[in-house]
Short mmCIF file of C-alpha atoms in Angstrom, two decimals:
data_model
loop_
_atom_site.label_atom_id
_atom_site.label_comp_id
_atom_site.label_asym_id
_atom_site.label_seq_id
_atom_site.Cartn_x
_atom_site.Cartn_y
_atom_site.Cartn_z
CA UNK A 30 199.43 -45.37 -111.55
CA UNK A 31 196.44 -43.30 -111.51
CA UNK A 32 195.57 -42.18 -115.12
CA UNK A 33 194.91 -38.10 -113.97
CA UNK A 34 199.02 -38.39 -113.23
CA UNK A 35 199.80 -38.23 -116.96
CA UNK A 36 197.28 -36.44 -118.24
CA UNK A 37 198.25 -33.61 -115.68
CA UNK A 38 201.90 -34.08 -116.74
CA UNK A 39 201.13 -33.93 -120.11
CA UNK A 40 198.63 -30.57 -119.84
CA UNK A 41 201.82 -29.47 -117.62
CA UNK A 42 204.01 -29.49 -120.80
CA UNK A 43 201.40 -28.05 -123.03
CA UNK A 44 200.81 -24.91 -120.70
CA UNK A 45 204.83 -24.61 -120.48
CA UNK A 46 204.98 -24.63 -124.25
CA UNK A 47 202.23 -22.06 -124.76
CA UNK A 48 203.86 -19.42 -122.49
CA UNK A 49 207.25 -20.19 -124.28
CA UNK A 50 209.26 -21.79 -121.49
CA UNK A 51 212.62 -23.12 -122.42
CA UNK A 52 211.68 -25.94 -119.34
CA UNK A 53 209.27 -27.45 -117.20
CA UNK A 54 209.12 -29.55 -113.91
CA UNK A 55 206.87 -32.74 -113.62
CA UNK A 56 205.78 -34.35 -110.12
CA UNK A 57 205.24 -37.03 -109.84
CA UNK A 58 207.39 -39.40 -111.55
CA UNK A 59 205.73 -42.58 -113.01
CA UNK A 60 207.44 -45.16 -115.56
CA UNK A 61 204.70 -44.31 -117.84
CA UNK A 62 205.41 -40.37 -118.08
CA UNK A 63 208.92 -41.26 -118.88
CA UNK A 64 207.95 -44.16 -121.64
CA UNK A 65 205.94 -41.24 -123.08
CA UNK A 66 208.51 -38.99 -123.02
CA UNK A 67 211.08 -40.93 -124.28
CA UNK A 68 208.74 -41.17 -127.51
CA UNK A 69 208.24 -37.44 -127.59
CA UNK A 70 212.23 -37.18 -127.56
CA UNK A 71 212.72 -39.74 -130.12
CA UNK A 72 210.25 -38.41 -132.33
CA UNK A 73 211.86 -34.50 -131.72
CA UNK A 74 208.85 -33.06 -129.96
CA UNK A 75 211.12 -32.38 -126.82
CA UNK A 76 214.64 -32.10 -126.24
CA UNK A 77 215.78 -33.67 -123.63
CA UNK A 78 214.28 -34.89 -120.12
CA UNK A 79 215.96 -35.91 -116.70
CA UNK A 80 214.65 -37.97 -113.82
CA UNK A 81 215.63 -36.77 -110.53
CA UNK A 82 215.04 -39.14 -107.75
CA UNK A 83 212.88 -41.56 -109.17
CA UNK A 84 212.27 -44.02 -105.89
CA UNK A 85 210.76 -40.94 -103.71
CA UNK A 86 208.58 -38.09 -104.35
CA UNK A 87 210.99 -37.16 -107.68
CA UNK A 88 210.54 -34.66 -110.67
CA UNK A 89 211.34 -35.02 -114.09
CA UNK A 90 212.67 -31.94 -115.60
CA UNK A 91 211.68 -31.67 -119.30
CA UNK A 92 213.95 -29.10 -121.84
CA UNK A 93 210.98 -27.88 -124.62
CA UNK A 94 211.49 -26.89 -128.23
CA UNK A 95 208.35 -25.02 -128.92
CA UNK A 96 207.06 -28.02 -131.00
CA UNK A 97 204.03 -29.31 -129.23
CA UNK A 98 200.66 -27.99 -130.20
CA UNK A 99 198.65 -30.44 -128.23
CA UNK A 100 199.43 -33.61 -126.30
CA UNK A 101 196.69 -35.37 -124.02
CA UNK A 102 196.16 -38.82 -122.23
CA UNK A 103 193.05 -41.15 -122.40
CA UNK A 104 191.37 -41.23 -118.86
CA UNK A 105 189.93 -45.15 -120.16
CA UNK A 106 192.46 -47.10 -121.93
CA UNK A 107 190.87 -47.83 -125.46
CA UNK A 108 191.57 -51.35 -126.80
CA UNK A 109 193.00 -51.09 -130.11
CA UNK A 110 193.95 -53.75 -132.96
CA UNK A 111 197.16 -53.38 -135.55
CA UNK A 112 194.58 -53.50 -138.22
CA UNK A 113 192.40 -50.79 -137.22
CA UNK A 114 195.12 -48.79 -135.68
CA UNK A 115 195.59 -46.43 -138.94
CA UNK A 116 191.88 -45.49 -138.88
CA UNK A 117 191.87 -44.32 -135.15
CA UNK A 118 195.17 -42.13 -136.16
CA UNK A 119 192.83 -40.53 -138.55
CA UNK A 120 189.95 -39.84 -136.38
CA UNK A 121 192.08 -38.66 -133.75
CA UNK A 122 194.89 -36.54 -135.08
CA UNK A 123 194.12 -33.18 -137.10
CA UNK A 124 196.30 -34.21 -140.28
CA UNK A 125 198.39 -37.15 -141.69
CA UNK A 126 201.49 -35.13 -141.85
CA UNK A 127 202.01 -34.72 -137.83
CA UNK A 128 201.24 -36.34 -134.59
CA UNK A 129 201.52 -39.66 -132.62
CA UNK A 130 199.68 -41.83 -130.93
CA UNK A 131 201.24 -43.60 -127.99
CA UNK A 132 200.08 -47.13 -127.36
CA UNK A 133 201.06 -49.70 -124.51
CA UNK A 134 201.47 -52.88 -125.99
CA UNK A 135 202.93 -56.66 -125.10
CA UNK A 136 206.13 -55.10 -126.75
CA UNK A 137 206.31 -51.81 -124.32
CA UNK A 138 205.30 -48.47 -124.72
CA UNK A 139 205.30 -47.45 -128.58
CA UNK A 140 204.01 -44.86 -130.99
CA UNK A 141 201.26 -46.13 -133.89
CA UNK A 142 204.08 -46.10 -136.67
CA UNK A 143 206.03 -48.55 -134.39
CA UNK A 144 203.30 -50.94 -133.55
CA UNK A 145 202.11 -51.15 -137.38
CA UNK A 146 205.61 -51.85 -138.08
CA UNK A 147 205.93 -54.71 -135.56
CA UNK A 148 202.15 -55.64 -135.91
CA UNK A 149 200.94 -55.53 -132.57
CA UNK A 150 198.06 -54.11 -130.94
CA UNK A 151 197.24 -52.97 -127.29
CA UNK A 152 195.74 -49.97 -125.28
CA UNK A 153 195.98 -46.31 -126.50
CA UNK A 154 197.27 -44.34 -123.53
CA UNK A 155 197.23 -40.69 -125.39
CA UNK A 156 198.56 -38.97 -128.55
CA UNK A 157 200.25 -35.60 -129.31
CA UNK A 158 200.87 -33.35 -132.00
#
């Protein structure tokens, strides 16, 4: 998967939120985008998402809530250890009260809180708040 695909999808979500849209379409489909959206849904930043025809070109329809201020994908996958995750979070996110760093680990794609709970490190793929 190209790394720009995730970044383009997240920028589309942010632009739709700023314009006040209730939903948006993302294209093309990838498993990393679906996993990132699953974490956003679990944390209450989006209402729901649905993947249409994932085996061909496909689209993802995302129902927005208006809670996302910014979300970005890193164009480089930065390695992070479980011990240094708290330090990375405070440098990346604007405040300690909200926001999540999304990490791909051997246990799957997790946010930083779940990764610290499981005591696993991995590569940072993006963040949202």
